[in-house]
Short mmCIF file of C-alpha atoms in Angstrom, two decimals:
data_model
loop_
_atom_site.label_atom_id
_atom_site.label_comp_id
_atom_site.label_asym_id
_atom_site.label_seq_id
_atom_site.Cartn_x
_atom_site.Cartn_y
_atom_site.Cartn_z
CA UNK A 580 -3.09 -32.02 19.02
CA UNK A 581 -6.17 -30.21 18.05
CA UNK A 582 -7.89 -30.88 14.79
CA UNK A 583 -7.87 -27.16 13.41
CA UNK A 584 -11.41 -25.92 13.09
CA UNK A 585 -11.50 -23.96 9.88
CA UNK A 586 -14.51 -21.75 10.35
CA UNK A 587 -15.47 -19.20 12.99
CA UNK A 588 -15.39 -15.68 13.69
CA UNK A 589 -15.78 -15.37 17.13
CA UNK A 590 -13.24 -13.95 18.43
CA UNK A 591 -11.46 -12.67 22.01
CA UNK A 592 -9.47 -10.63 21.37
CA UNK A 593 -5.27 -9.76 23.09
CA UNK A 594 -3.63 -7.28 23.97
CA UNK A 595 0.21 -7.73 24.71
CA UNK A 596 2.58 -3.97 26.18
CA UNK A 597 5.19 -3.28 27.78
CA UNK A 598 6.26 -0.62 30.10
CA UNK A 599 7.64 1.28 27.21
CA UNK A 600 5.82 1.09 24.89
CA UNK A 601 4.20 4.51 23.48
CA UNK A 602 -0.26 5.14 23.45
CA UNK A 603 -1.82 1.92 24.24
CA UNK A 604 -5.30 2.60 24.21
CA UNK A 605 -4.54 4.45 20.78
CA UNK A 606 -2.53 0.53 18.97
CA UNK A 607 -5.87 -1.49 21.37
CA UNK A 608 -7.89 1.00 19.35
CA UNK A 609 -6.27 0.07 15.73
CA UNK A 610 -5.57 -3.52 16.39
CA UNK A 611 -9.89 -2.80 17.22
CA UNK A 612 -10.18 -1.69 14.00
CA UNK A 613 -8.61 -4.39 12.06
CA UNK A 614 -10.66 -7.22 13.70
CA UNK A 615 -13.95 -5.20 12.70
CA UNK A 616 -11.97 -4.83 9.02
CA UNK A 617 -12.02 -8.23 8.72
CA UNK A 618 -15.07 -9.41 10.19
CA UNK A 619 -15.31 -10.68 13.62
CA UNK A 620 -17.29 -10.56 16.88
CA UNK A 621 -15.09 -9.50 19.16
CA UNK A 622 -16.76 -11.28 22.49
CA UNK A 623 -14.10 -9.19 24.96
CA UNK A 624 -10.70 -8.76 25.20
CA UNK A 625 -7.57 -9.55 26.88
CA UNK A 626 -4.58 -6.66 28.53
CA UNK A 627 -1.65 -8.51 28.92
CA UNK A 628 1.92 -7.07 30.30
CA UNK A 629 4.73 -8.21 28.74
CA UNK A 630 8.19 -7.57 29.35
CA UNK A 631 10.09 -10.33 29.11
CA UNK A 632 8.54 -11.76 25.74
CA UNK A 633 7.79 -16.54 27.33
CA UNK A 634 9.28 -18.67 24.04
CA UNK A 635 7.24 -21.36 24.97
CA UNK A 636 3.03 -18.74 24.72
CA UNK A 637 5.06 -15.20 24.36
CA UNK A 638 1.84 -14.20 27.15
CA UNK A 639 3.33 -15.34 29.83
CA UNK A 640 1.47 -18.63 31.03
CA UNK A 641 -0.73 -18.10 33.91
CA UNK A 642 -2.64 -15.66 31.32
CA UNK A 643 -2.59 -17.87 28.68
CA UNK A 644 -4.66 -20.15 31.43
CA UNK A 645 -6.62 -16.76 31.69
CA UNK A 646 -7.25 -16.83 28.31
CA UNK A 647 -8.08 -19.99 28.08
CA UNK A 648 -10.48 -19.80 30.09
CA UNK A 649 -12.36 -16.79 28.74
CA UNK A 650 -12.78 -18.22 25.66
CA UNK A 651 -14.00 -20.95 26.74
CA UNK A 652 -17.09 -19.37 29.28
CA UNK A 653 -17.68 -16.78 26.13
CA UNK A 654 -17.67 -19.84 23.31
CA UNK A 655 -15.04 -17.85 21.08
CA UNK A 656 -13.65 -19.30 17.82
CA UNK A 657 -10.69 -18.34 17.65
CA UNK A 658 -8.55 -15.34 19.57
CA UNK A 659 -6.52 -12.71 18.06
CA UNK A 660 -2.93 -11.84 19.28
CA UNK A 661 -1.74 -7.99 18.80
CA UNK A 662 1.80 -9.05 18.20
CA UNK A 663 3.27 -11.47 15.14
CA UNK A 664 4.16 -14.63 17.30
CA UNK A 665 7.00 -17.40 16.80
CA UNK A 666 5.69 -20.14 14.57
CA UNK A 667 6.09 -22.46 17.61
CA UNK A 668 4.48 -19.43 19.94
CA UNK A 669 1.15 -20.29 17.48
CA UNK A 670 1.51 -23.49 17.75
CA UNK A 671 1.23 -24.61 21.19
CA UNK A 672 -1.12 -21.05 22.53
CA UNK A 673 -3.58 -23.14 19.42
CA UNK A 674 -2.59 -26.81 21.69
CA UNK A 675 -3.28 -24.64 25.14
CA UNK A 676 -6.32 -23.08 24.14
CA UNK A 677 -7.60 -25.95 22.07
CA UNK A 678 -8.67 -22.46 19.10
CA UNK A 679 -6.93 -21.03 16.76
CA UNK A 680 -4.80 -18.86 17.37
CA UNK A 681 -4.40 -15.70 14.51
CA UNK A 682 -1.73 -13.10 15.36
CA UNK A 683 -1.17 -9.51 13.71
CA UNK A 684 0.09 -10.80 11.30
CA UNK A 685 -2.28 -13.40 10.34
CA UNK A 686 -4.46 -10.86 10.82
CA UNK A 687 -4.02 -8.46 8.08
CA UNK A 688 -2.95 -11.01 5.82
CA UNK A 689 -6.19 -11.75 6.04
CA UNK A 690 -7.90 -8.79 5.42
CA UNK A 691 -5.65 -7.69 1.70
CA UNK A 692 -7.50 -11.63 0.64
CA UNK A 693 -10.87 -10.24 1.81
CA UNK A 694 -9.67 -6.31 -0.61
CA UNK A 695 -7.76 -7.56 -3.37
CA UNK A 696 -9.71 -7.09 -6.89
CA UNK A 697 -6.96 -6.91 -10.02
CA UNK A 698 -4.93 -10.39 -10.38
CA UNK A 699 -1.48 -8.58 -9.95
CA UNK A 700 -2.76 -7.72 -6.65
CA UNK A 701 -4.62 -11.48 -5.73
CA UNK A 702 -1.46 -13.28 -7.07
CA UNK A 703 0.85 -11.15 -4.73
CA UNK A 704 -1.72 -11.69 -1.42
CA UNK A 705 -1.78 -15.03 -1.98
CA UNK A 706 2.11 -15.33 -2.29
CA UNK A 707 2.09 -13.76 0.80
CA UNK A 708 -0.33 -15.64 2.53
CA UNK A 709 1.95 -19.08 1.05
CA UNK A 710 5.09 -17.55 2.80
CA UNK A 711 3.62 -16.36 6.30
CA UNK A 712 2.07 -20.62 5.73
CA UNK A 713 5.10 -22.16 5.84
CA UNK A 714 6.58 -21.11 8.27
CA UNK A 715 3.39 -22.41 10.46
CA UNK A 716 3.94 -26.46 9.20
CA UNK A 717 5.04 -27.10 12.74
CA UNK A 718 3.03 -30.13 13.33
CA UNK A 719 -0.34 -27.05 14.63
CA UNK A 720 -2.48 -29.98 12.87
CA UNK A 721 -3.05 -33.78 14.18
CA UNK A 722 -3.51 -34.61 10.20
CA UNK A 723 0.60 -34.48 9.36
CA UNK A 724 1.69 -36.89 11.14
CA UNK A 725 -0.51 -39.54 9.31
CA UNK A 726 2.26 -41.19 6.95
CA UNK A 727 1.01 -42.36 3.85
CA UNK A 728 0.66 -45.60 2.92
CA UNK A 729 -1.21 -49.45 4.75
CA UNK A 730 -2.62 -49.71 1.38
CA UNK A 731 -1.19 -52.84 -1.70
CA UNK A 732 1.49 -50.90 -3.23
CA UNK A 733 1.45 -47.71 -0.63
CA UNK A 734 3.63 -49.73 2.13
CA UNK A 735 6.70 -48.34 4.04
CA UNK A 736 8.17 -45.05 5.10
CA UNK A 737 6.34 -43.16 2.21
CA UNK A 738 6.10 -39.41 3.38
CA UNK A 739 4.34 -37.45 5.92
CA UNK A 740 1.50 -35.86 5.36
CA UNK A 741 3.60 -32.05 6.85
CA UNK A 742 6.39 -33.26 3.90
CA UNK A 743 4.02 -33.09 1.07
CA UNK A 744 1.95 -30.52 2.44
CA UNK A 745 6.05 -28.25 2.26
CA UNK A 746 6.12 -29.40 -0.88
CA UNK A 747 3.36 -28.74 -2.47
CA UNK A 748 3.00 -25.77 -0.46
CA UNK A 749 7.05 -24.93 -2.19
CA UNK A 750 5.41 -26.08 -5.59
CA UNK A 751 2.80 -22.96 -5.23
CA UNK A 752 5.10 -20.85 -4.77
CA UNK A 753 6.98 -21.12 -7.43
CA UNK A 754 4.16 -21.76 -10.18
CA UNK A 755 3.06 -17.82 -8.58
CA UNK A 756 6.28 -15.90 -8.40
CA UNK A 757 6.81 -17.49 -11.86
CA UNK A 758 3.80 -15.64 -12.80
CA UNK A 759 4.16 -12.74 -11.28
CA UNK A 760 7.94 -12.08 -12.51
CA UNK A 761 5.34 -12.72 -16.38
CA UNK A 762 3.00 -8.91 -14.92
CA UNK A 763 6.14 -8.00 -13.32
CA UNK A 764 7.40 -7.65 -16.98
CA UNK A 765 4.23 -6.33 -18.31
CA UNK A 766 3.85 -3.23 -16.44
CA UNK A 767 7.30 -2.35 -16.75
CA UNK A 768 6.19 -2.08 -21.29
CA UNK A 769 3.31 -0.38 -19.64
CA UNK A 770 4.69 2.07 -17.89
CA UNK A 771 6.79 2.60 -20.75
CA UNK A 772 4.12 3.92 -21.79
CA UNK A 773 2.85 5.83 -18.64
CA UNK A 774 6.31 8.09 -19.75
CA UNK A 775 4.44 9.27 -23.35
CA UNK A 776 0.61 10.46 -20.96
CA UNK A 777 1.79 14.13 -20.74
CA UNK A 778 -0.26 14.23 -16.88
CA UNK A 779 1.02 14.28 -14.36
CA UNK A 780 0.16 11.83 -11.51
CA UNK A 781 -0.78 13.25 -8.08
CA UNK A 782 -0.94 10.35 -5.62
CA UNK A 783 -2.64 10.36 -1.30
CA UNK A 784 -0.66 8.57 0.82
CA UNK A 785 -0.64 8.44 4.67
CA UNK A 786 -1.55 6.57 7.67
CA UNK A 787 -4.70 5.05 8.04
CA UNK A 788 -7.17 8.00 9.49
CA UNK A 789 -4.96 11.03 8.05
CA UNK A 790 -8.22 12.29 6.33
CA UNK A 791 -6.95 11.20 2.41
CA UNK A 792 -9.74 10.14 1.53
CA UNK A 793 -11.37 13.06 3.14
CA UNK A 794 -8.87 14.92 0.71
CA UNK A 795 -9.85 13.71 -2.02
CA UNK A 796 -12.94 13.91 -2.36
CA UNK A 797 -12.75 17.59 -1.76
CA UNK A 798 -10.29 17.75 -4.50
CA UNK A 799 -12.21 16.06 -6.56
CA UNK A 800 -15.81 15.90 -8.45
CA UNK A 801 -16.17 11.77 -7.97
CA UNK A 802 -17.26 10.93 -3.97
CA UNK A 803 -14.38 7.57 -2.65
CA UNK A 804 -16.48 4.38 -1.10
CA UNK A 805 -15.03 5.35 2.51
CA UNK A 806 -16.04 2.86 5.08
CA UNK A 807 -15.61 2.85 7.95
CA UNK A 808 -13.43 -0.10 8.21
CA UNK A 809 -9.35 -0.74 7.36
CA UNK A 810 -8.56 -1.42 3.41
CA UNK A 811 -11.31 -0.82 2.36
CA UNK A 812 -10.45 -1.60 -1.18
CA UNK A 813 -6.81 -2.30 -1.84
CA UNK A 814 -7.33 -0.78 -5.81
CA UNK A 815 -6.86 2.98 -5.62
CA UNK A 816 -9.34 5.76 -7.46
CA UNK A 817 -8.08 8.01 -9.78
CA UNK A 818 -10.13 11.25 -10.74
CA UNK A 819 -9.02 13.99 -12.65
CA UNK A 820 -7.79 17.36 -10.50
CA UNK A 821 -8.71 20.58 -12.20
CA UNK A 822 -8.37 24.31 -11.11
CA UNK A 823 -4.46 24.13 -11.65
CA UNK A 824 -1.55 26.73 -12.96
CA UNK A 825 0.45 24.28 -14.45
CA UNK A 826 -2.83 22.56 -16.54
CA UNK A 827 -4.60 19.19 -15.61
CA UNK A 828 -3.62 16.12 -13.88
CA UNK A 829 -4.24 12.68 -11.87
CA UNK A 830 -5.52 12.55 -8.75
CA UNK A 831 -4.85 8.72 -6.75
CA UNK A 832 -6.28 7.72 -3.64
CA UNK A 833 -5.07 4.77 -2.16
CA UNK A 834 -4.44 2.71 0.17
CA UNK A 835 -3.73 3.65 4.01
CA UNK A 836 -0.31 2.52 5.59
CA UNK A 837 -0.51 0.74 8.88
CA UNK A 838 2.34 -0.48 11.30
CA UNK A 839 3.96 -4.07 11.88
CA UNK A 840 3.19 -4.71 8.23
CA UNK A 841 3.62 -8.64 7.58
CA UNK A 842 7.70 -8.35 6.07
CA UNK A 843 5.87 -11.12 3.59
CA UNK A 844 2.54 -7.91 2.46
CA UNK A 845 5.13 -5.24 1.71
CA UNK A 846 4.94 -7.75 -2.26
CA UNK A 847 1.73 -7.36 -2.10
CA UNK A 848 1.29 -3.69 -1.24
CA UNK A 849 3.60 -3.29 -4.84
CA UNK A 850 0.60 -4.49 -7.02
CA UNK A 851 -2.08 -1.84 -4.60
CA UNK A 852 -0.08 1.09 -4.14
CA UNK A 853 1.61 1.13 -7.99
CA UNK A 854 -0.31 4.84 -8.34
CA UNK A 855 2.45 5.56 -5.87
CA UNK A 856 5.58 4.10 -6.84
CA UNK A 857 4.72 5.73 -9.99
CA UNK A 858 3.05 9.43 -10.05
CA UNK A 859 5.21 12.15 -10.51
CA UNK A 860 4.96 13.74 -6.86
CA UNK A 861 3.18 12.38 -3.43
CA UNK A 862 0.59 14.02 -0.87
CA UNK A 863 1.76 12.62 1.90
CA UNK A 864 -1.17 13.35 4.82
CA UNK A 865 -0.79 14.04 8.63
CA UNK A 866 -3.26 14.75 10.49
CA UNK A 867 -2.77 18.05 12.28
CA UNK A 868 -4.47 17.21 15.65
CA UNK A 869 -2.16 13.60 16.73
CA UNK A 870 0.55 13.91 19.06
CA UNK A 871 2.29 11.20 17.46
CA UNK A 872 2.19 12.20 13.29
CA UNK A 873 5.87 12.65 12.62
CA UNK A 874 6.20 8.88 13.94
CA UNK A 875 3.26 7.68 12.04
CA UNK A 876 4.77 9.92 9.18
CA UNK A 877 8.74 7.65 9.80
CA UNK A 878 6.40 4.67 9.23
CA UNK A 879 4.67 5.16 6.21
CA UNK A 880 7.90 6.85 5.02
CA UNK A 881 9.44 3.15 5.90
CA UNK A 882 6.40 1.41 4.24
CA UNK A 883 7.33 3.71 1.01
CA UNK A 884 11.41 2.76 0.57
CA UNK A 885 9.58 -0.30 0.72
CA UNK A 886 7.86 -0.46 -2.06
CA UNK A 887 9.67 1.57 -4.59
CA UNK A 888 8.81 4.67 -4.02
CA UNK A 889 11.29 6.58 -1.10
CA UNK A 890 12.69 8.92 -4.53
CA UNK A 891 9.03 9.98 -5.30
CA UNK A 892 8.78 13.55 -4.21
CA UNK A 893 6.24 14.24 -1.33
CA UNK A 894 4.28 17.88 -0.21
CA UNK A 895 3.15 17.24 3.02
CA UNK A 896 -0.37 18.03 3.62
CA UNK A 897 -1.06 18.92 7.41
CA UNK A 898 -4.66 18.30 7.67
CA UNK A 899 -7.40 18.77 10.24
CA UNK A 900 -6.07 22.22 10.86
CA UNK A 901 -9.29 22.66 12.10
CA UNK A 902 -8.97 20.13 15.17
CA UNK A 903 -5.25 20.98 15.59
CA UNK A 904 -6.45 25.30 15.81
CA UNK A 905 -3.61 25.77 13.56
CA UNK A 906 -3.69 28.37 10.60
CA UNK A 907 -4.13 27.34 6.59
CA UNK A 908 -0.29 28.51 4.65
CA UNK A 909 2.38 27.18 2.49
CA UNK A 910 5.37 25.70 4.85
CA UNK A 911 8.77 25.92 1.68
CA UNK A 912 12.37 25.90 1.52
CA UNK A 913 15.12 27.78 1.54
CA UNK A 914 14.85 28.17 -1.81
CA UNK A 915 10.88 28.98 -1.75
CA UNK A 916 9.50 25.55 -2.73
CA UNK A 917 6.75 24.22 -0.90
CA UNK A 918 7.48 21.57 1.01
CA UNK A 919 4.13 21.45 3.21
CA UNK A 920 0.61 22.80 3.58
CA UNK A 921 -1.18 22.92 6.40
CA UNK A 922 -5.64 22.50 5.80
CA UNK A 923 -8.88 20.98 6.79
CA UNK A 924 -9.73 19.03 3.95
CA UNK A 925 -13.64 18.40 6.20
CA UNK A 926 -13.61 22.30 6.21
CA UNK A 927 -12.30 23.18 2.58
CA UNK A 928 -9.74 25.88 4.08
CA UNK A 929 -6.57 25.53 2.87
CA UNK A 930 -7.65 23.96 -0.40
CA UNK A 931 -7.25 26.62 -3.12
CA UNK A 932 -2.93 26.56 -0.66
CA UNK A 933 -3.22 23.36 -1.83
CA UNK A 934 -3.89 23.74 -5.05
CA UNK A 935 -0.83 26.51 -5.19
CA UNK A 936 1.60 24.52 -4.94
CA UNK A 937 0.67 20.90 -6.69
CA UNK A 938 0.22 24.43 -9.35
CA UNK A 939 3.99 25.17 -8.51
CA UNK A 940 5.07 21.85 -7.94
CA UNK A 941 4.01 20.12 -11.48
CA UNK A 942 3.89 23.13 -13.58
CA UNK A 943 7.87 23.94 -12.45
CA UNK A 944 9.50 21.15 -15.43
CA UNK A 945 6.72 21.80 -17.95
CA UNK A 946 7.47 23.28 -21.14
CA UNK A 947 3.50 24.73 -21.95
CA UNK A 948 4.32 26.96 -25.28
CA UNK A 949 3.63 26.06 -29.62
CA UNK A 950 5.73 25.51 -32.21
CA UNK A 951 5.74 26.14 -36.05
CA UNK A 952 6.64 22.84 -37.41
CA UNK A 953 7.24 22.63 -41.57
CA UNK A 954 5.86 20.26 -43.88
CA UNK A 955 9.47 18.67 -43.65
CA UNK A 956 9.95 18.15 -40.18
CA UNK A 957 6.75 15.41 -40.50
CA UNK A 958 9.19 12.73 -38.29
CA UNK A 959 9.66 15.64 -35.74
CA UNK A 960 5.38 16.07 -35.56
CA UNK A 961 5.10 11.51 -35.27
CA UNK A 962 7.88 11.50 -32.54
CA UNK A 963 6.08 15.08 -30.57
CA UNK A 964 2.16 13.08 -31.37
CA UNK A 965 3.91 9.09 -30.39
CA UNK A 966 5.30 10.97 -27.36
CA UNK A 967 1.02 12.63 -25.67
CA UNK A 968 3.27 16.36 -26.11
CA UNK A 969 0.82 18.04 -28.97
CA UNK A 970 -2.62 19.43 -27.41
CA UNK A 971 -3.90 21.16 -30.12
CA UNK A 972 -2.88 21.79 -33.77
CA UNK A 973 -4.21 23.29 -36.64
CA UNK A 974 -2.21 22.26 -39.68
CA UNK A 975 -1.97 24.48 -43.38
CA UNK A 976 -0.10 24.73 -46.57
CA UNK A 977 3.30 26.01 -44.41
CA UNK A 978 2.96 23.28 -42.16
CA UNK A 979 1.33 22.56 -38.48
CA UNK A 980 0.82 24.41 -35.92
CA UNK A 981 1.37 23.10 -32.98
CA UNK A 982 0.81 23.73 -28.91
CA UNK A 983 3.07 21.29 -26.81
CA UNK A 984 2.34 20.45 -23.71
CA UNK A 985 3.99 18.13 -21.81
CA UNK A 986 7.59 17.60 -18.75
CA UNK A 987 11.11 18.45 -20.67
CA UNK A 988 11.95 14.84 -18.74
CA UNK A 989 9.18 14.10 -21.95
CA UNK A 990 10.79 16.55 -24.19
CA UNK A 991 14.58 16.65 -24.14
CA UNK A 992 14.73 13.06 -25.89
CA UNK A 993 12.91 13.89 -28.78
CA UNK A 994 15.71 15.41 -30.35
CA UNK A 995 17.32 12.99 -32.53
CA UNK A 996 16.62 14.05 -35.51
CA UNK A 997 18.22 16.32 -37.70
CA UNK A 998 19.82 19.15 -37.52
CA UNK A 999 16.82 21.78 -38.24
CA UNK A 1000 14.84 19.42 -35.54
CA UNK A 1001 16.86 19.75 -32.81
CA UNK A 1002 16.91 23.34 -33.73
CA UNK A 1003 13.09 24.02 -33.28
CA UNK A 1004 13.20 21.50 -30.27
CA UNK A 1005 15.89 23.96 -28.67
CA UNK A 1006 13.97 26.41 -29.04
CA UNK A 1007 10.68 25.01 -27.27
CA UNK A 1008 12.98 23.96 -24.60
CA UNK A 1009 14.95 27.57 -24.16
CA UNK A 1010 11.77 29.65 -22.34
CA UNK A 1011 12.50 26.91 -19.84
CA UNK A 1012 16.04 26.42 -19.45
#
């Protein structure tokens, strides 16, 4: 056994791969970006062929010896493994190498812990880390075997440090879960309030390096922080999107996705990708020049389902057509509805087509009209105002002259007044029916 070091970021990378695996070079580059985002210094890289995983180390015992020798020669502080290890495998590797071992799941959790800014995000990332740690309390540290006792009043079998850690961790998980339930209740109340917002919400989603932030900057006047790091920020950036035929919308740039996200981290994604879950439309950005784009598209869809955003309508954006040699265009379904836009965010080619498609998709279910209300319809006026459906109004002795701009789903439920108010709302909704 050994005393686990707590500091140090000089790392040796271990890249397991199998014969039937896809682009190993791409995966290795992606893992290197994760390591860079975590702030570690890469001292060396060791590739390991794994056809039949070793239950003790995952990699073979000979390869484990090679990693140990490299770590000693390079004076590394830790070993980062590009695969999810079982608690026993992680413990055995640490014992064999004599230094810390962090698998892919632990590395991503560490990055999220560094990047979380919102209160809910911090709570959920901590909860994910604790659930991950709970499976790692398998006596990988020498002090966990020590029993309490020895002094007067403390003698007897007592409980081991391992049992104490498990109990304290379970109590912390229980407390965080209760806090998150309270935050989720508050989020539900905020979500109901957002239903009164007439401005459509659009969220950018996609695999990392698909060009989401470049597209965001091209569509809006604001500049998104664009560091050469995965998960540079977990807090979405929101800007107003104008020059659409349907009127203004709100555009949010969310965190990029990546393969093999830790299961415990899906909860954290529920906080950081709230903009995607609550959006009226998702712009699913893909790299048109990437040969694996269809597989990566499925990775993103899988994560969207896990965060309860799988039912949100999508418009697929094929970015980087300048690299793919494709032409800008809009692909439509049998009903003529836009389903895919081909463009280049870097050069600006095709951005007008994207705005056109957004106008069609967001404006098709909105009510944009004028409404004359008599003074006797004060209750209906109040409901329309509370729903945020009124964008302009004048009043005289005859009543209110209103300009209405709101989703049909917001206006339709307001017809619970008297017969006269119901008739007025039916006339308002009729042109779009």
